[in-house]
Short mmCIF file of C-alpha atoms in Angstrom, two decimals:
data_model
loop_
_atom_site.label_atom_id
_atom_site.label_comp_id
_atom_site.label_asym_id
_atom_site.label_seq_id
_atom_site.Cartn_x
_atom_site.Cartn_y
_atom_site.Cartn_z
CA UNK A 1 47.66 23.25 -1.48
CA UNK A 2 46.89 25.53 -4.41
CA UNK A 3 43.47 26.10 -5.93
CA UNK A 4 44.68 24.29 -9.06
CA UNK A 5 45.59 21.17 -7.03
CA UNK A 6 42.20 21.21 -5.30
CA UNK A 7 40.49 21.50 -8.68
CA UNK A 8 42.38 18.50 -10.00
CA UNK A 9 41.43 16.42 -6.95
CA UNK A 10 37.77 17.35 -7.32
CA UNK A 11 37.91 16.44 -11.01
CA UNK A 12 39.47 13.07 -10.21
CA UNK A 13 36.86 12.30 -7.54
CA UNK A 14 34.03 13.19 -9.95
CA UNK A 15 35.49 10.81 -12.53
CA UNK A 16 35.75 8.10 -9.85
CA UNK A 17 32.12 8.70 -8.81
CA UNK A 18 30.97 8.47 -12.45
CA UNK A 19 32.82 5.16 -12.87
CA UNK A 20 31.24 3.76 -9.69
CA UNK A 21 27.76 4.78 -10.88
CA UNK A 22 28.39 3.10 -14.21
CA UNK A 23 29.55 -0.07 -12.43
CA UNK A 24 26.46 -0.02 -10.21
CA UNK A 25 24.13 0.31 -13.21
CA UNK A 26 25.92 -2.62 -14.84
CA UNK A 27 25.42 -4.78 -11.75
CA UNK A 28 21.73 -3.85 -11.65
CA UNK A 29 21.42 -4.72 -15.34
CA UNK A 30 22.88 -8.17 -14.73
CA UNK A 31 20.24 -8.90 -12.08
CA UNK A 32 17.40 -7.59 -14.24
CA UNK A 33 17.47 -10.39 -16.80
CA UNK A 34 13.70 -10.78 -17.40
CA UNK A 35 11.13 -8.52 -19.00
CA UNK A 36 8.32 -10.11 -16.99
CA UNK A 37 7.85 -13.09 -14.65
CA UNK A 38 6.21 -15.10 -17.42
CA UNK A 39 9.70 -15.63 -18.84
CA UNK A 40 11.06 -17.02 -15.56
CA UNK A 41 12.05 -20.65 -15.27
CA UNK A 42 9.02 -22.71 -14.22
CA UNK A 43 6.48 -19.94 -14.90
CA UNK A 44 5.09 -21.74 -17.94
CA UNK A 45 4.03 -24.60 -15.68
CA UNK A 46 1.90 -22.39 -13.44
CA UNK A 47 -1.67 -23.63 -13.25
CA UNK A 48 -4.52 -21.49 -14.52
CA UNK A 49 -6.29 -19.42 -11.90
CA UNK A 50 -9.54 -20.66 -10.41
CA UNK A 51 -13.16 -19.74 -10.98
CA UNK A 52 -14.61 -16.27 -10.97
CA UNK A 53 -14.47 -14.41 -7.65
CA UNK A 54 -18.01 -13.79 -6.39
CA UNK A 55 -19.52 -10.80 -4.59
CA UNK A 56 -20.74 -12.27 -1.29
CA UNK A 57 -21.70 -9.50 1.14
CA UNK A 58 -22.16 -5.73 1.45
CA UNK A 59 -21.24 -3.67 4.49
CA UNK A 60 -23.78 -0.85 4.80
CA UNK A 61 -23.55 1.91 7.38
CA UNK A 62 -21.51 4.82 6.05
CA UNK A 63 -23.27 7.92 4.75
CA UNK A 64 -20.31 9.46 2.98
CA UNK A 65 -17.54 8.40 0.61
CA UNK A 66 -15.49 5.47 1.92
CA UNK A 67 -11.85 6.48 1.60
CA UNK A 68 -9.93 3.68 3.32
CA UNK A 69 -10.22 0.19 4.80
CA UNK A 70 -7.89 -2.29 6.47
CA UNK A 71 -8.24 -5.87 7.71
CA UNK A 72 -7.43 -6.89 11.27
CA UNK A 73 -5.00 -9.70 11.98
CA UNK A 74 -7.87 -12.11 12.75
CA UNK A 75 -8.84 -11.90 9.02
CA UNK A 76 -12.49 -11.30 10.00
CA UNK A 77 -12.64 -7.74 11.33
CA UNK A 78 -12.39 -4.68 9.08
CA UNK A 79 -11.95 -1.00 9.88
CA UNK A 80 -13.23 1.58 7.39
CA UNK A 81 -12.96 5.37 7.26
CA UNK A 82 -15.46 7.63 5.56
CA UNK A 83 -15.99 11.32 5.02
CA UNK A 84 -19.18 11.00 7.04
CA UNK A 85 -16.78 11.46 9.95
CA UNK A 86 -17.02 7.88 11.22
CA UNK A 87 -14.52 5.10 11.76
CA UNK A 88 -16.47 1.82 11.72
CA UNK A 89 -15.28 -1.60 12.89
CA UNK A 90 -17.06 -4.45 11.11
CA UNK A 91 -17.36 -8.19 11.42
CA UNK A 92 -17.03 -9.05 7.73
CA UNK A 93 -18.58 -12.50 8.17
CA UNK A 94 -21.81 -11.29 9.82
CA UNK A 95 -21.72 -7.75 8.24
CA UNK A 96 -22.47 -6.37 11.73
CA UNK A 97 -20.83 -3.23 13.14
CA UNK A 98 -18.92 -3.81 16.37
CA UNK A 99 -17.87 -0.18 16.92
CA UNK A 100 -18.46 3.24 15.40
CA UNK A 101 -16.03 5.98 16.39
CA UNK A 102 -16.94 9.63 15.64
CA UNK A 103 -13.92 11.59 14.41
CA UNK A 104 -12.99 15.18 15.19
CA UNK A 105 -12.27 15.75 11.50
CA UNK A 106 -14.42 14.25 8.75
CA UNK A 107 -11.62 14.76 6.20
CA UNK A 108 -10.13 11.34 6.85
CA UNK A 109 -7.94 9.68 4.20
CA UNK A 110 -6.47 6.56 5.81
CA UNK A 111 -7.06 4.01 8.54
CA UNK A 112 -5.37 0.91 9.92
CA UNK A 113 -5.89 -2.03 12.27
CA UNK A 114 -3.15 -3.20 14.64
CA UNK A 115 -2.82 -6.80 13.40
CA UNK A 116 -1.27 -8.69 16.34
CA UNK A 117 -3.54 -8.00 19.33
CA UNK A 118 -6.29 -6.37 17.22
CA UNK A 119 -6.89 -3.85 20.01
CA UNK A 120 -5.96 -0.60 18.29
CA UNK A 121 -7.07 1.29 15.19
CA UNK A 122 -5.63 4.50 13.77
CA UNK A 123 -6.68 7.11 11.21
CA UNK A 124 -5.67 10.45 9.77
CA UNK A 125 -6.21 12.88 6.93
CA UNK A 126 -6.34 16.60 6.28
CA UNK A 127 -5.97 17.34 10.01
CA UNK A 128 -2.28 16.30 9.65
CA UNK A 129 -2.68 14.07 12.74
CA UNK A 130 -2.52 10.34 13.34
CA UNK A 131 -5.23 9.51 15.90
CA UNK A 132 -4.96 6.15 17.68
CA UNK A 133 -7.92 4.48 19.44
CA UNK A 134 -7.87 1.60 21.93
CA UNK A 135 -10.92 -0.58 21.26
CA UNK A 136 -10.60 -2.28 24.67
CA UNK A 137 -10.51 0.91 26.75
CA UNK A 138 -13.43 2.18 28.83
CA UNK A 139 -13.67 5.18 26.50
CA UNK A 140 -12.91 3.82 23.01
CA UNK A 141 -14.47 6.90 21.38
CA UNK A 142 -11.67 9.05 22.78
CA UNK A 143 -8.28 8.95 21.06
CA UNK A 144 -5.60 7.20 23.08
CA UNK A 145 -3.00 9.49 21.51
CA UNK A 146 -2.64 11.97 18.67
CA UNK A 147 0.67 11.92 16.83
CA UNK A 148 1.58 15.34 15.51
CA UNK A 149 4.70 16.17 13.49
CA UNK A 150 3.67 16.10 9.83
CA UNK A 151 3.28 19.41 7.99
CA UNK A 152 0.88 17.94 5.42
CA UNK A 153 -2.09 15.62 5.19
CA UNK A 154 -1.75 12.04 6.43
CA UNK A 155 -1.99 9.71 3.42
CA UNK A 156 -1.32 6.30 4.99
CA UNK A 157 -0.80 4.72 8.40
CA UNK A 158 0.28 1.19 9.38
CA UNK A 159 1.02 -0.46 12.74
CA UNK A 160 4.32 -2.31 13.07
CA UNK A 161 3.06 -3.65 16.43
CA UNK A 162 1.11 -2.29 19.40
CA UNK A 163 3.97 0.06 20.24
CA UNK A 164 5.12 1.45 16.86
CA UNK A 165 3.42 3.09 13.87
CA UNK A 166 4.64 4.31 10.49
CA UNK A 167 2.87 7.14 8.64
CA UNK A 168 3.26 8.79 5.22
CA UNK A 169 2.25 12.33 4.40
CA UNK A 170 1.72 15.00 1.79
CA UNK A 171 4.75 16.77 3.27
CA UNK A 172 6.86 14.15 1.37
CA UNK A 173 8.02 12.38 4.52
CA UNK A 174 7.38 9.13 6.36
CA UNK A 175 7.66 8.98 10.15
CA UNK A 176 8.24 6.12 12.58
CA UNK A 177 6.41 6.78 15.86
CA UNK A 178 6.63 5.48 19.40
CA UNK A 179 3.02 5.22 20.61
CA UNK A 180 3.85 5.27 24.33
CA UNK A 181 5.64 8.61 24.20
CA UNK A 182 3.78 10.02 21.21
CA UNK A 183 7.12 11.10 19.77
CA UNK A 184 8.61 10.69 16.30
CA UNK A 185 11.49 8.20 16.44
CA UNK A 186 12.75 8.65 12.86
CA UNK A 187 11.78 10.81 9.88
CA UNK A 188 12.43 9.60 6.33
CA UNK A 189 12.83 12.46 3.88
CA UNK A 190 14.17 11.16 0.55
CA UNK A 191 10.96 11.64 -1.48
CA UNK A 192 10.57 14.86 -3.48
CA UNK A 193 6.77 14.65 -3.85
CA UNK A 194 3.80 13.78 -1.66
CA UNK A 195 4.26 10.35 -0.01
CA UNK A 196 0.94 8.66 -0.87
CA UNK A 197 1.16 5.12 0.48
CA UNK A 198 3.30 2.67 2.42
CA UNK A 199 3.42 -1.07 3.03
CA UNK A 200 5.21 -3.00 5.75
CA UNK A 201 7.37 -5.99 4.88
CA UNK A 202 5.62 -9.24 5.90
CA UNK A 203 8.99 -10.85 6.66
CA UNK A 204 11.13 -8.06 8.17
CA UNK A 205 9.71 -5.72 10.87
CA UNK A 206 12.39 -3.14 10.09
CA UNK A 207 11.52 -2.77 6.40
CA UNK A 208 8.79 -0.85 4.60
CA UNK A 209 8.20 0.54 1.12
CA UNK A 210 6.67 3.92 0.27
CA UNK A 211 5.11 5.34 -2.91
CA UNK A 212 5.10 8.98 -3.93
CA UNK A 213 3.90 11.62 -6.37
CA UNK A 214 7.55 11.90 -7.47
CA UNK A 215 6.78 8.67 -9.45
CA UNK A 216 9.19 6.56 -7.40
CA UNK A 217 8.93 3.93 -4.71
CA UNK A 218 11.55 3.67 -1.99
CA UNK A 219 12.47 0.79 0.29
CA UNK A 220 13.48 1.78 3.82
CA UNK A 221 15.17 0.21 6.80
CA UNK A 222 13.85 1.93 9.95
CA UNK A 223 17.32 1.71 11.51
CA UNK A 224 18.83 4.14 9.01
CA UNK A 225 17.81 7.54 7.69
CA UNK A 226 18.11 7.11 3.94
CA UNK A 227 16.28 4.77 1.56
CA UNK A 228 18.06 1.51 0.79
CA UNK A 229 16.51 1.20 -2.72
CA UNK A 230 14.77 3.53 -5.15
CA UNK A 231 12.61 2.21 -7.99
CA UNK A 232 11.50 4.28 -10.99
CA UNK A 233 9.29 3.33 -13.93
CA UNK A 234 5.91 4.96 -13.48
CA UNK A 235 5.11 8.07 -15.50
CA UNK A 236 2.80 9.75 -12.98
CA UNK A 237 1.82 9.83 -9.29
CA UNK A 238 1.95 6.45 -7.52
CA UNK A 239 -1.15 6.17 -5.33
CA UNK A 240 -0.67 2.78 -3.72
CA UNK A 241 1.96 0.18 -2.91
CA UNK A 242 1.73 -3.30 -1.38
CA UNK A 243 4.34 -5.90 -0.48
CA UNK A 244 3.97 -9.37 -1.97
CA UNK A 245 3.69 -12.00 0.81
CA UNK A 246 7.21 -13.31 0.02
CA UNK A 247 8.72 -10.01 1.21
CA UNK A 248 10.97 -9.71 -1.87
CA UNK A 249 8.59 -8.02 -4.32
CA UNK A 250 5.94 -5.31 -4.22
CA UNK A 251 3.20 -4.00 -6.49
CA UNK A 252 2.23 -0.43 -7.29
CA UNK A 253 -0.73 1.43 -8.80
CA UNK A 254 -0.45 4.80 -10.49
CA UNK A 255 -2.33 7.62 -12.21
CA UNK A 256 -0.55 6.52 -15.41
CA UNK A 257 -3.19 3.72 -15.64
CA UNK A 258 -0.69 0.96 -14.93
CA UNK A 259 0.20 -1.42 -12.14
CA UNK A 260 3.78 -2.60 -11.88
CA UNK A 261 5.60 -5.36 -10.07
CA UNK A 262 9.08 -4.62 -8.71
CA UNK A 263 11.57 -7.04 -7.17
CA UNK A 264 14.15 -5.97 -4.61
CA UNK A 265 16.56 -8.79 -5.52
CA UNK A 266 16.50 -7.82 -9.20
CA UNK A 267 16.50 -4.11 -8.27
CA UNK A 268 14.00 -3.42 -11.05
CA UNK A 269 10.59 -3.85 -12.60
CA UNK A 270 9.62 -7.46 -13.35
CA UNK A 271 6.10 -6.99 -14.72
CA UNK A 272 3.77 -4.31 -16.09
CA UNK A 273 -0.03 -4.57 -16.01
CA UNK A 274 -1.97 -2.38 -18.42
CA UNK A 275 -3.89 -2.41 -21.69
CA UNK A 276 -5.32 0.16 -24.10
CA UNK A 277 -8.83 -0.16 -22.60
CA UNK A 278 -7.73 1.11 -19.21
CA UNK A 279 -7.56 4.89 -19.27
CA UNK A 280 -8.06 5.81 -15.62
CA UNK A 281 -5.86 5.81 -12.54
CA UNK A 282 -5.40 3.15 -9.88
CA UNK A 283 -6.33 4.00 -6.30
CA UNK A 284 -5.21 0.92 -4.39
CA UNK A 285 -3.45 -2.45 -4.74
CA UNK A 286 -3.03 -5.64 -2.72
CA UNK A 287 -1.94 -9.26 -3.26
CA UNK A 288 -3.64 -12.60 -2.80
CA UNK A 289 -2.19 -14.78 -0.04
CA UNK A 290 0.04 -16.66 -2.48
CA UNK A 291 1.07 -13.52 -4.37
CA UNK A 292 -0.26 -14.98 -7.62
CA UNK A 293 -2.91 -12.27 -8.08
CA UNK A 294 -2.39 -8.51 -7.86
CA UNK A 295 -5.72 -6.83 -7.11
CA UNK A 296 -6.20 -3.18 -8.08
CA UNK A 297 -9.00 -0.66 -7.59
CA UNK A 298 -9.73 1.81 -10.41
CA UNK A 299 -11.32 5.23 -10.80
CA UNK A 300 -13.84 3.84 -13.33
CA UNK A 301 -15.73 1.89 -10.60
CA UNK A 302 -13.94 -1.42 -11.32
CA UNK A 303 -11.52 -3.67 -9.54
CA UNK A 304 -9.20 -5.92 -11.50
CA UNK A 305 -7.10 -8.98 -10.67
CA UNK A 306 -3.86 -9.48 -12.63
CA UNK A 307 -1.94 -12.76 -12.90
CA UNK A 308 1.59 -11.94 -11.70
CA UNK A 309 3.07 -15.07 -13.33
CA UNK A 310 2.13 -14.01 -16.85
CA UNK A 311 2.89 -11.06 -19.07
CA UNK A 312 0.60 -8.21 -18.03
CA UNK A 313 1.11 -5.65 -20.79
CA UNK A 314 -1.53 -5.50 -23.50
CA UNK A 315 -3.48 -8.52 -22.23
CA UNK A 316 -6.86 -8.92 -20.57
CA UNK A 317 -6.85 -9.27 -16.77
CA UNK A 318 -7.75 -12.54 -15.08
CA UNK A 319 -10.54 -10.96 -13.02
CA UNK A 320 -12.59 -7.83 -13.65
CA UNK A 321 -15.67 -6.72 -11.71
CA UNK A 322 -17.83 -3.60 -11.61
CA UNK A 323 -20.41 -3.81 -8.84
CA UNK A 324 -19.78 -0.42 -7.26
CA UNK A 325 -21.55 2.73 -8.45
CA UNK A 326 -18.59 5.04 -7.92
CA UNK A 327 -14.81 5.08 -7.65
CA UNK A 328 -13.23 2.05 -5.94
CA UNK A 329 -11.13 4.00 -3.45
CA UNK A 330 -9.59 1.14 -1.44
CA UNK A 331 -9.26 -2.62 -1.32
CA UNK A 332 -7.47 -5.29 0.68
CA UNK A 333 -7.11 -9.06 1.11
CA UNK A 334 -7.49 -10.61 4.57
CA UNK A 335 -3.97 -12.02 4.64
CA UNK A 336 -2.65 -13.38 7.92
CA UNK A 337 -1.62 -16.54 9.77
CA UNK A 338 -5.01 -18.07 10.62
CA UNK A 339 -7.55 -20.38 9.01
CA UNK A 340 -9.44 -17.50 7.38
CA UNK A 341 -6.37 -15.83 5.87
CA UNK A 342 -6.50 -15.15 2.16
CA UNK A 343 -10.15 -16.16 1.78
CA UNK A 344 -11.71 -12.73 1.14
CA UNK A 345 -11.20 -9.47 -0.71
CA UNK A 346 -12.82 -6.26 0.56
CA UNK A 347 -13.43 -3.26 -1.70
CA UNK A 348 -14.52 0.20 -0.55
CA UNK A 349 -16.04 2.89 -2.74
CA UNK A 350 -17.25 6.45 -2.94
CA UNK A 351 -20.74 4.91 -3.29
CA UNK A 352 -20.56 4.59 0.57
CA UNK A 353 -20.47 0.75 0.56
CA UNK A 354 -17.86 -1.92 1.22
CA UNK A 355 -18.21 -5.25 -0.56
CA UNK A 356 -16.79 -8.64 0.43
CA UNK A 357 -15.66 -11.02 -2.35
CA UNK A 358 -14.45 -14.61 -2.30
#
C-alpha cells in the first residue's frame, strides 16, 4: 500500500470521526431540553420550602482551622479534621468528643467516616498519604494502614465499604484502594488538573464522580479505566462535588462563584445557582435528603441553601446564614437510612468550630 493510499484512508477515518462526534453532540442536545429544572413538567407545583434552618449546637475542641468533616452512617457521629493535627470523632447530638486521634502530619485536608459499620475513619493531606484508623481496635491512635501511591496532596477520601476506599489527589488522579492489601486496585487518570473532590453514587457502588481544577467533572465506573461522562460548564477550579440522593444528578461548587446542577441522563447542566452579590468561591456542597436543597459553603463566612426545583441564576437563595467568623471550609448533611437521616446540617470553618443546624 502506497503512502498516498494510507493518507486517503486516514483522511476518510478523520471525516468519519468528525461525523460521529457531530452525531453525538446532536444526541446530547436532544436530551438537554431544559435550561433549568424550574421548567420541568410538575416543577411549578413544588411546595415552598419550610421555615428558616436554625443554628442548634456548636462543636468546640479544635485549636486550628477545621478543613474537613464527614458524617457517619448512623447520622449522629461526625469526624472532623483540623490543622491543629487532630482528627476528632463527635457525637453531634450531645456535642461530646468520643475520640481524638493525633496525626503524624498536621497538614490534613480531608477526612471520611466508613458509613456501614462506622468502625473506620480515614484522612490525608499534604503528606500524600491516606491514613486509615480502626476505632474499635485496642490502639485506635495508630493507623491501621497507610495507602501510598499518589504523587500529590490528598484532596478527598471516601469509603465504598469497610474493604475499599477511593481517593482524589493534586496529582490529577483518583485511586481505588483495597484496604486489606494496602494496594491500589485502579488508577483513574483522565483529569488534566488537580482532582479536588469526589462523591460516591448513593445507588451504584461502582460509580463515583470527581471534580477538578481543569473545570470539569467526570463520572467513573470503577470497573473501567476511563471516565464514562465528562461535564463542562464552570469557568474556574471546581472545589467540591456531591451526588444528589437519586443517583442521577450531582451538584458542584467552584471558584467562579457559582454552583451548578448536572444530570447524567441529560448529559448536561440543568441548573445554575449564582447572583451578582456573590463574588467569592465555593468550598463545599451537599444535598438535603430529598435533593430539594443544595447547600454550599462560601469563602465569605456564609453558607447558602439553593432550591434545586427553581431557577437559580440571578435570584436570592432560599437559605443564607453567616454565624461563622471565618471561611466555611466544609459542610455536610447527615443523609442515611435511619430515623435521624436528613435532620441536620453540619458546617465547619477556619474559625475552629463546627456548627449543627436543623
